[in-house]
Amino acid sequence: MELTTVIWLAIAPILIIIVSTKMARQRTTTCQRTRRSLPPPPVATGAPLLGILPALLAKGPLQVIRDAHAEMGSVFMVRLLHRKVTFLVGPDVSSHFYQGLDSEISQDEVSQFTIPTFGPGVAFDVDFATRREQFRFFGDAMKPGKLRTYAGLMVHEVEEHFARWGQSGTVDLKQELEHLVTLVASRCLFGEDVRSKMLGEVATHLRELNDGMRLVTILFPHIPIPAHRRRDKARARLGELFSDIVRSRKASSTSESESGGRNAQVDDMLQCLIDSRYKDGRGTTETEVVGMLVSALFAGQHTSSSTGTWTGARLLARENAGHLRAAVLEQERILARHGDRVDYEVLQEMETLHRCVKETLRLHPPAMVLLRHARRSFAVRTREGEEYEVPEGSTVASPLVVHHRLPYVYVDPERYEPGRFGVSGRGADDGAAAGAFAYTAFGGGRHACVGEAFAYMQIKVIWSHLLRNFEMEMVSPFPETDWNVVMPGPKGKVMVSYKRRSLSAAA
């Protein structure tokens, strides 16, 4: 009896391990069967080898995405030459896209096309850990304390720019705002003395950078087309200009420090980036600072000038006269409370204007699609209850141009209705009920844009000044969208006639 007990005690652990291992394998096999039982997303029809390329050329990207969404639902796959792209349309299937870990769904593989624009040593030319720290540097430069400083600089630039307009006239609003936003962004980035010397040349090079980021660039970033040649030339020249600026600022800072003085320009973003330190204690290099300046100026200039132009086009459209009047009345009320003062705190009170800009961004987001790379397969479940497995290695896309115009998220989604984001009234139409990712003009989740507050502030400074000081009318047709570039903006000129006025405070 005792011998039997000893033998049993000796072999029991081994049996337990064997049984446990077998059960674990069975669970794994069952799980794998369950995962394999989920079908891949339905695939849009396309030409052999070329996929949807012929349809893209014939219809344009917006219509192709809309047609596929209408036919196959909120999760579908398209073939584009050598690449398979899975589209996730709507907040119900977008959680993993925005919230997933970088080890599971990444920006790196699908954002390599930005390297020729932003340059070496920054953004997607570095590993995730380094990039995250660089985003932290930007975040430090966008904190409320810094934004308060930038507000005064913005107001000064805007007042000075529009002081050059006559009593009346006609202008291309798109061109005016491109010029003005470059002034504003350069002033906040570099300081007054530097931006005044380089404005004209920098604005031209930024335009070439944006024009060089085309849809074909995503697939073939180095293909030798004219737009890419101009992009590369513009980036090289910006690198020279900004390197000189960084060296000059560092030399000035060193001189001031040795003499016991204080650098008078410490409040701009350039100084923030120069002073930034990585977690291991090392400082930023000249190449890194230059790349971060190019990327910040590129993104900020295009987003703000394009959104500012679209905001004007929407407010000045005849069918939106009521929204224009509401924005003007708000300025009258603010004038009554604060007089001519416009600063960070006053800008926060411009809720009607903020909603006008937000609704503009819903209809005209800065990017047509956001992209990720699936490092691991994952499952998605649609509103209709269909389940699919997005395969590992897929390119995954969130098409903002469709995402923001879903009728089950927004009532009458094609209509410009800033009031849908109001606190009361039509509050149920602000997309919040549909989930956290119903509105993603500035991204969301782990990769939300750190410059969102800066962009809103620029546009509100510009349009509060215009609403107070000018009567305006759009004299050209409502602009079409230029879908040939990654960051689509108004196509052609946006002609506006103006007449000066002095807005009086509301009683």
Coordinates of C-alpha atoms in Angstrom, one line a residue:
M1 CA 0.0 0.0 0.0
E2 CA 2.7 2.4 0.9
L3 CA 4.7 1.5 -2.3
T4 CA 1.6 2.1 -4.4
T5 CA 1.1 5.5 -2.7
V6 CA 4.7 6.5 -3.3
I7 CA 4.5 5.4 -7.0
W8 CA 1.3 7.4 -7.4
L9 CA 2.7 10.5 -5.8
A10 CA 5.7 10.2 -8.1
I11 CA 3.8 9.9 -11.4
A12 CA 0.9 12.2 -10.5
P13 CA 2.7 15.5 -11.4
I14 CA 3.8 14.0 -14.7
L15 CA 0.2 13.0 -15.6
I16 CA -1.1 16.4 -14.6
I17 CA 1.4 18.1 -16.8
I18 CA 0.6 15.8 -19.7
V19 CA -3.2 16.3 -19.3
S20 CA -2.8 20.0 -18.9
T21 CA -0.6 20.3 -22.0
K22 CA -3.1 18.3 -24.0
M23 CA -6.0 20.4 -22.9
A24 CA -4.0 23.6 -23.7
R25 CA -3.3 22.3 -27.1
Q26 CA -6.9 21.5 -27.6
R27 CA -7.9 25.0 -26.5
T28 CA -5.3 26.5 -28.9
T29 CA -6.5 24.3 -31.7
T30 CA -10.1 25.3 -31.0
C31 CA -9.2 29.0 -30.9
Q32 CA -7.3 28.7 -34.1
R33 CA -10.3 26.9 -35.7
T34 CA -12.5 29.7 -34.4
R35 CA -10.2 32.4 -35.9
R36 CA -9.8 30.5 -39.2
S37 CA -13.6 30.2 -39.3
L38 CA -14.0 33.9 -39.6
P39 CA -14.0 34.9 -43.3
P40 CA -11.8 37.6 -44.7
P41 CA -13.5 40.9 -45.7
P42 CA -15.3 40.8 -49.1
V43 CA -13.1 41.9 -52.0
A44 CA -14.1 44.6 -54.5
T45 CA -14.0 43.5 -58.1
G46 CA -11.1 44.9 -60.1
A47 CA -9.0 44.3 -63.2
P48 CA -6.4 41.5 -63.2
L49 CA -3.1 42.7 -61.7
L50 CA -4.2 46.3 -61.7
G51 CA -7.1 45.9 -59.2
I52 CA -9.1 49.0 -58.7
L53 CA -6.5 51.3 -60.4
P54 CA -8.7 51.7 -63.6
A55 CA -11.7 52.6 -61.5
L56 CA -9.6 55.1 -59.5
L57 CA -8.5 56.8 -62.7
A58 CA -12.0 56.9 -64.1
K59 CA -14.1 57.8 -61.1
G60 CA -11.7 59.3 -58.5
P61 CA -10.9 57.8 -55.1
L62 CA -14.0 59.2 -53.3
Q63 CA -16.5 57.6 -55.6
V64 CA -14.6 54.3 -55.7
I65 CA -14.7 54.1 -51.9
R66 CA -18.3 55.1 -51.7
D67 CA -19.3 52.6 -54.3
A68 CA -17.5 49.8 -52.5
H69 CA -19.0 50.8 -49.2
A70 CA -22.5 50.8 -50.6
E71 CA -22.0 47.4 -52.2
M72 CA -20.1 45.5 -49.5
G73 CA -20.8 47.3 -46.2
S74 CA -18.5 48.8 -43.6
V75 CA -15.6 46.3 -44.0
F76 CA -14.2 45.5 -47.4
M77 CA -10.9 44.9 -49.2
V78 CA -9.6 46.3 -52.5
R79 CA -6.6 45.3 -54.5
L80 CA -4.3 48.1 -55.8
L81 CA -1.5 46.7 -57.9
H82 CA 0.6 44.7 -55.4
R83 CA -1.2 45.9 -52.3
K84 CA -4.3 44.7 -50.5
V85 CA -6.1 47.4 -48.6
T86 CA -8.9 46.7 -46.0
F87 CA -11.2 49.6 -45.4
L88 CA -13.0 50.1 -42.1
V89 CA -15.9 52.5 -42.4
G90 CA -17.7 53.8 -39.3
P91 CA -17.0 54.0 -35.6
D92 CA -18.3 50.6 -34.8
V93 CA -15.4 48.9 -36.7
S94 CA -12.7 51.5 -36.0
S95 CA -11.7 50.9 -32.4
H96 CA -8.7 48.6 -33.0
F97 CA -7.6 50.9 -35.9
Y98 CA -7.2 53.9 -33.5
Q99 CA -6.6 52.1 -30.1
G100 CA -4.6 49.1 -31.1
L101 CA -1.0 48.7 -29.8
D102 CA 1.8 49.6 -32.2
S103 CA 2.9 46.0 -32.0
E104 CA -0.4 44.9 -33.5
I105 CA -1.4 47.7 -35.9
S106 CA 1.3 50.2 -36.9
Q107 CA 1.8 53.4 -38.9
D108 CA 5.4 52.7 -39.8
E109 CA 5.1 50.4 -42.8
V110 CA 2.5 52.5 -44.5
S111 CA 4.0 55.9 -43.8
Q112 CA 7.4 55.4 -45.4
F113 CA 6.2 57.6 -48.3
T114 CA 6.4 60.7 -46.0
I115 CA 10.2 60.3 -45.5
P116 CA 11.2 62.3 -48.7
T117 CA 9.0 65.1 -47.4
F118 CA 9.9 65.2 -43.7
G119 CA 13.5 64.2 -44.1
P120 CA 15.9 61.9 -42.2
G121 CA 16.0 61.4 -38.5
V122 CA 12.4 62.2 -37.7
A123 CA 8.8 60.8 -37.9
F124 CA 8.7 57.5 -39.8
D125 CA 12.4 57.4 -40.5
V126 CA 13.0 56.5 -36.9
D127 CA 11.8 53.7 -34.6
F128 CA 8.5 54.0 -32.7
A129 CA 10.2 54.8 -29.3
T130 CA 12.2 57.7 -30.8
R131 CA 9.2 59.0 -32.7
R132 CA 7.1 58.9 -29.6
E133 CA 9.6 61.1 -27.8
Q134 CA 9.7 63.5 -30.7
F135 CA 5.9 63.8 -30.5
R136 CA 6.4 64.5 -26.8
F137 CA 8.6 67.4 -27.8
F138 CA 5.8 68.8 -30.0
G139 CA 3.3 68.2 -27.2
D140 CA 5.5 70.3 -24.8
A141 CA 5.5 73.1 -27.4
M142 CA 1.6 72.9 -27.6
K143 CA 0.8 73.1 -23.9
P144 CA -1.7 75.8 -22.9
G145 CA 1.0 78.0 -21.5
K146 CA 2.7 78.1 -24.9
L147 CA -0.6 78.5 -26.8
R148 CA -1.3 81.6 -24.7
T149 CA 2.0 83.1 -26.0
Y150 CA 1.3 82.0 -29.6
A151 CA -2.2 83.7 -29.5
G152 CA -0.7 87.1 -29.2
L153 CA 1.7 86.4 -32.1
M154 CA -1.1 85.2 -34.3
V155 CA -3.3 88.2 -33.6
H156 CA -0.4 90.5 -34.5
E157 CA 0.3 88.8 -37.8
V158 CA -3.4 88.7 -38.8
E159 CA -4.0 92.3 -38.0
E160 CA -0.9 93.4 -39.9
H161 CA -1.8 91.2 -42.9
F162 CA -5.3 92.5 -43.4
A163 CA -4.3 96.1 -42.7
R164 CA -2.8 95.9 -46.3
W165 CA -6.2 95.3 -47.8
G166 CA -8.0 98.3 -49.2
Q167 CA -11.5 99.6 -48.4
S168 CA -12.9 97.2 -50.9
G169 CA -11.7 94.7 -53.5
T170 CA -11.6 91.1 -54.7
V171 CA -9.1 88.5 -53.6
D172 CA -8.3 84.8 -54.0
L173 CA -9.1 83.7 -50.4
K174 CA -7.1 80.5 -50.9
Q175 CA -3.9 82.3 -51.8
E176 CA -4.4 84.9 -49.1
L177 CA -4.8 82.3 -46.4
E178 CA -1.8 80.2 -47.7
H179 CA 0.3 83.3 -47.4
L180 CA -1.1 84.4 -44.0
V181 CA -0.9 81.0 -42.3
T182 CA 2.7 80.7 -43.5
L183 CA 3.4 84.0 -41.8
V184 CA 1.6 82.9 -38.6
A185 CA 3.2 79.5 -38.4
S186 CA 6.7 80.8 -39.2
R187 CA 6.3 83.5 -36.5
C188 CA 5.3 80.9 -33.9
L189 CA 8.0 78.5 -35.0
F190 CA 11.0 80.6 -35.7
G191 CA 10.6 84.1 -34.3
E192 CA 9.8 87.5 -36.0
D193 CA 13.3 88.3 -37.3
V194 CA 13.7 85.0 -39.1
R195 CA 10.3 84.6 -40.6
S196 CA 10.4 88.1 -42.2
K197 CA 13.5 87.1 -44.2
M198 CA 12.3 83.8 -45.6
L199 CA 8.6 84.1 -46.0
G200 CA 8.2 84.2 -49.8
E201 CA 10.7 81.3 -50.5
V202 CA 9.4 79.1 -47.7
A203 CA 5.8 79.4 -48.8
T204 CA 6.7 78.3 -52.3
H205 CA 8.7 75.3 -51.1
L206 CA 5.8 74.3 -48.8
R207 CA 3.5 74.3 -51.8
E208 CA 5.9 72.1 -53.7
L209 CA 6.0 69.7 -50.7
N210 CA 2.3 69.3 -50.6
D211 CA 2.0 69.0 -54.4
G212 CA 4.6 66.2 -54.2
M213 CA 2.6 64.1 -51.8
R214 CA 0.2 62.6 -54.3
L215 CA -1.8 59.4 -54.3
V216 CA 0.8 57.7 -56.4
T217 CA 3.4 58.7 -53.8
I218 CA 1.8 56.2 -51.3
L219 CA 2.8 53.3 -53.6
F220 CA 5.9 54.7 -55.3
P221 CA 7.4 57.5 -53.2
H222 CA 10.5 57.8 -55.3
I223 CA 9.1 57.4 -58.8
P224 CA 10.8 60.1 -60.9
I225 CA 7.7 62.2 -61.8
P226 CA 7.9 66.0 -62.0
A227 CA 6.0 66.5 -58.8
H228 CA 8.5 64.4 -56.9
R229 CA 11.5 66.1 -58.4
R230 CA 10.1 69.5 -57.3
R231 CA 9.4 68.0 -53.9
D232 CA 13.0 66.8 -53.5
K233 CA 14.4 70.1 -54.6
A234 CA 12.1 72.0 -52.2
R235 CA 13.0 69.8 -49.3
A236 CA 16.7 70.2 -49.9
R237 CA 16.4 74.0 -50.0
L238 CA 14.2 74.0 -46.8
G239 CA 16.9 71.9 -45.1
E240 CA 19.5 74.5 -46.0
L241 CA 17.4 77.4 -44.8
F242 CA 16.4 75.7 -41.5
S243 CA 19.9 74.4 -40.8
D244 CA 21.2 78.0 -41.0
I245 CA 18.4 79.1 -38.6
V246 CA 19.1 76.3 -36.1
R247 CA 22.8 77.0 -36.1
S248 CA 22.2 80.8 -35.7
R249 CA 19.8 80.2 -32.8
K250 CA 22.2 77.9 -31.0
A251 CA 25.0 80.3 -31.5
S252 CA 22.9 83.2 -30.2
S253 CA 21.8 81.1 -27.2
T254 CA 25.4 80.2 -26.3
S255 CA 26.5 83.8 -26.6
E256 CA 23.7 85.1 -24.4
S257 CA 24.4 82.4 -21.8
E258 CA 28.1 83.2 -21.7
S259 CA 27.5 86.9 -21.3
G260 CA 24.9 86.3 -18.6
G261 CA 22.0 87.5 -20.7
R262 CA 18.9 85.7 -21.8
N263 CA 17.8 84.7 -25.2
A264 CA 14.9 87.0 -26.2
Q265 CA 13.2 84.3 -28.4
V266 CA 12.9 81.5 -25.9
D267 CA 9.1 81.3 -26.3
D268 CA 8.9 80.0 -29.9
M269 CA 8.8 76.3 -30.9
L270 CA 12.3 76.4 -32.4
Q271 CA 13.7 77.0 -28.9
C272 CA 11.5 74.3 -27.4
L273 CA 12.9 71.8 -29.9
I274 CA 16.5 72.9 -29.4
D275 CA 16.1 72.6 -25.6
S276 CA 14.3 69.2 -25.7
R277 CA 16.1 66.1 -24.3
Y278 CA 15.4 62.5 -24.9
K279 CA 14.9 60.2 -21.9
D280 CA 18.5 59.0 -22.1
G281 CA 19.7 62.5 -21.7
R282 CA 20.9 63.3 -25.2
G283 CA 19.8 66.5 -26.9
T284 CA 18.2 66.9 -30.3
T285 CA 20.6 67.1 -33.3
E286 CA 20.5 69.8 -35.9
T287 CA 19.1 67.2 -38.5
E288 CA 16.3 66.2 -36.1
V289 CA 15.3 69.8 -35.3
V290 CA 15.3 70.7 -39.0
G291 CA 13.1 67.7 -39.8
M292 CA 10.7 68.4 -37.0
L293 CA 10.4 72.0 -38.1
V294 CA 9.7 71.0 -41.7
S295 CA 7.1 68.4 -40.6
A296 CA 5.4 70.9 -38.2
L297 CA 5.3 73.7 -40.7
F298 CA 4.1 71.5 -43.5
A299 CA 1.3 69.9 -41.5
G300 CA 0.3 73.1 -39.7
Q301 CA 0.4 75.3 -42.8
H302 CA -1.6 73.1 -45.0
T303 CA -4.2 72.0 -42.5
S304 CA -4.9 75.6 -41.3
S305 CA -4.9 77.3 -44.7
S306 CA -7.0 74.6 -46.3
T307 CA -9.5 74.5 -43.4
G308 CA -9.6 78.3 -43.2
T309 CA -10.4 78.5 -46.9
W310 CA -13.1 75.7 -46.7
T311 CA -14.6 77.5 -43.6
G312 CA -14.9 80.7 -45.6
A313 CA -16.4 78.9 -48.6
R314 CA -19.0 77.2 -46.4
L315 CA -19.9 80.4 -44.5
L316 CA -20.1 82.5 -47.6
A317 CA -22.3 80.1 -49.5
R318 CA -25.8 81.5 -50.0
E319 CA -27.5 78.6 -48.3
N320 CA -25.5 79.1 -45.2
A321 CA -26.3 82.8 -44.6
G322 CA -27.9 82.0 -41.3
H323 CA -24.7 80.4 -40.0
L324 CA -22.7 83.4 -41.2
R325 CA -25.0 85.7 -39.3
A326 CA -24.8 83.6 -36.1
A327 CA -21.0 83.8 -36.3
V328 CA -21.1 87.6 -36.7
L329 CA -23.5 88.0 -33.8
E330 CA -21.2 86.0 -31.6
Q331 CA -18.4 88.5 -32.4
E332 CA -20.7 91.4 -31.5
R333 CA -21.4 89.8 -28.1
I334 CA -17.7 89.2 -27.5
L335 CA -16.9 92.8 -28.5
A336 CA -19.5 93.9 -25.9
R337 CA -17.7 91.9 -23.2
H338 CA -14.1 92.3 -24.1
G339 CA -13.8 95.2 -26.5
D340 CA -11.1 94.7 -29.2
R341 CA -9.1 92.3 -27.0
V342 CA -8.4 88.9 -28.6
D343 CA -6.3 86.5 -26.7
Y344 CA -6.2 82.9 -25.7
E345 CA -9.1 83.2 -23.1
V346 CA -11.3 85.3 -25.5
L347 CA -10.8 82.7 -28.3
Q348 CA -12.1 80.0 -26.0
E349 CA -15.4 81.9 -25.8
M350 CA -15.9 81.7 -29.6
E351 CA -18.0 78.6 -29.4
T352 CA -20.2 79.3 -32.5
L353 CA -17.1 79.9 -34.6
H354 CA -15.5 76.8 -33.2
R355 CA -18.5 74.7 -34.2
C356 CA -18.3 76.3 -37.7
V357 CA -14.7 75.2 -38.1
K358 CA -15.4 71.7 -36.6
E359 CA -18.3 71.1 -39.0
T360 CA -16.0 72.3 -41.9
L361 CA -13.5 69.7 -40.8
R362 CA -16.2 67.0 -40.8
L363 CA -17.0 67.7 -44.4
H364 CA -13.4 68.5 -45.5
P365 CA -11.0 66.6 -43.3
P366 CA -7.3 67.3 -43.8
A367 CA -6.6 63.8 -45.0
M368 CA -8.7 61.6 -47.3
V369 CA -7.7 58.4 -45.5
L370 CA -5.6 57.4 -42.5
L371 CA -3.5 54.2 -43.0
R372 CA -2.1 51.5 -40.7
H373 CA -0.4 48.1 -41.2
A374 CA -1.8 45.0 -39.5
R375 CA 1.2 43.3 -37.8
R376 CA -1.3 40.8 -36.5
S377 CA -4.6 39.6 -37.7
F378 CA -7.7 40.9 -35.9
A379 CA -11.4 40.4 -35.9
V380 CA -14.0 43.1 -36.6
R381 CA -17.8 43.0 -36.1
T382 CA -20.1 45.3 -38.1
R383 CA -23.3 46.9 -37.0
E384 CA -25.2 44.3 -39.0
G385 CA -23.5 41.5 -37.0
E386 CA -21.1 40.3 -39.7
E387 CA -17.7 39.2 -38.5
Y388 CA -14.5 39.3 -40.5
E389 CA -10.8 38.7 -39.8
V390 CA -8.5 41.3 -41.2
P391 CA -5.4 39.3 -42.2
E392 CA -1.9 39.9 -40.9
G393 CA 0.1 42.0 -43.3
S394 CA -2.8 43.9 -44.7
T395 CA -2.8 47.7 -45.2
V396 CA -5.8 49.0 -43.2
A397 CA -7.5 52.3 -44.1
S398 CA -10.0 54.6 -42.3
P399 CA -11.5 56.8 -45.0
L400 CA -12.4 60.0 -43.3
V401 CA -14.2 61.3 -46.3
V402 CA -16.8 58.6 -46.0
H403 CA -16.5 58.0 -42.2
H404 CA -17.7 61.6 -41.5
R405 CA -20.8 61.4 -43.8
L406 CA -22.6 58.3 -42.5
P407 CA -26.3 58.9 -42.2
Y408 CA -26.7 56.6 -39.2
V409 CA -24.1 58.8 -37.4
Y410 CA -25.1 62.3 -38.6
V411 CA -28.6 63.5 -39.6
D412 CA -28.5 64.8 -43.2
P413 CA -24.7 64.3 -43.3
E414 CA -24.1 66.2 -46.6
R415 CA -25.5 69.4 -45.2
Y416 CA -23.3 72.0 -43.5
E417 CA -24.8 72.3 -40.0
P418 CA -22.5 73.6 -37.3
G419 CA -25.3 73.4 -34.7
R420 CA -25.1 69.6 -34.7
F421 CA -22.1 70.1 -32.4
G422 CA -24.1 72.3 -30.0
V423 CA -24.4 71.7 -26.3
S424 CA -28.2 71.8 -26.6
G425 CA -30.7 71.5 -29.4
R426 CA -29.3 69.0 -31.8
G427 CA -26.8 67.6 -29.4
A428 CA -27.8 64.0 -30.3
D429 CA -26.5 64.7 -33.8
D430 CA -22.8 65.3 -32.9
G431 CA -21.8 61.7 -33.5
A432 CA -21.1 61.0 -29.8
A433 CA -23.9 58.5 -29.6
A434 CA -22.2 56.4 -32.3
G435 CA -18.9 56.0 -30.4
A436 CA -15.6 57.6 -29.6
F437 CA -14.4 57.5 -33.2
A438 CA -17.3 59.0 -35.1
Y439 CA -15.4 62.2 -35.6
T440 CA -11.7 61.8 -36.4
A441 CA -10.6 64.9 -38.3
F442 CA -7.5 65.0 -36.2
G443 CA -7.1 61.3 -35.8
G444 CA -7.8 59.7 -32.4
G445 CA -6.8 57.2 -29.8
R446 CA -3.1 56.5 -29.6
H447 CA -2.2 58.8 -32.5
A448 CA -4.3 61.9 -32.0
C449 CA -2.8 65.0 -33.6
V450 CA -0.9 67.1 -31.0
G451 CA -1.5 70.3 -33.1
E452 CA -5.3 70.3 -33.0
A453 CA -5.6 73.2 -30.5
F454 CA -3.0 75.2 -32.4
A455 CA -4.9 74.7 -35.7
Y456 CA -8.2 75.7 -34.2
M457 CA -6.6 78.8 -32.7
Q458 CA -5.1 79.9 -35.9
I459 CA -8.3 79.6 -37.9
K460 CA -10.4 81.3 -35.2
V461 CA -7.9 84.2 -35.0
I462 CA -8.2 84.7 -38.7
W463 CA -12.0 84.4 -39.0
S464 CA -12.8 86.4 -36.0
H465 CA -10.8 89.3 -37.5
L466 CA -12.5 88.9 -40.9
L467 CA -16.0 88.7 -39.4
R468 CA -15.4 91.8 -37.4
N469 CA -13.8 94.0 -40.1
F470 CA -15.2 92.9 -43.5
E471 CA -18.4 92.2 -45.3
M472 CA -17.6 89.4 -47.8
E473 CA -19.2 87.6 -50.7
M474 CA -17.9 84.6 -52.6
V475 CA -18.0 85.5 -56.3
S476 CA -16.7 82.2 -57.7
P477 CA -18.5 78.9 -57.7
F478 CA -18.2 76.7 -54.6
P479 CA -14.8 75.0 -55.0
E480 CA -14.3 71.4 -55.9
T481 CA -11.9 69.2 -54.0
D482 CA -8.5 68.4 -55.4
W483 CA -8.4 64.6 -54.9
N484 CA -5.0 64.1 -56.6
V485 CA -3.1 64.8 -53.4
V486 CA -2.9 62.9 -50.1
M487 CA -4.1 66.0 -48.2
P488 CA -6.9 67.3 -50.4
G489 CA -7.8 71.0 -50.4
P490 CA -9.9 73.4 -52.5
K491 CA -9.2 73.1 -56.2
G492 CA -8.5 76.3 -58.1
K493 CA -9.2 79.8 -56.9
V494 CA -11.8 80.9 -54.3
M495 CA -12.6 84.4 -55.2
V496 CA -14.1 86.7 -52.6
S497 CA -15.1 90.3 -52.7
Y498 CA -14.8 92.4 -49.6
K499 CA -15.8 95.8 -48.2
R500 CA -14.5 97.1 -44.9
R501 CA -16.7 97.7 -42.0
S502 CA -16.4 98.3 -38.2
L503 CA -18.5 95.8 -36.3
S504 CA -20.3 97.3 -33.3
A505 CA -20.7 95.6 -30.0
A506 CA -24.1 93.9 -29.4
A507 CA -26.1 95.5 -26.6

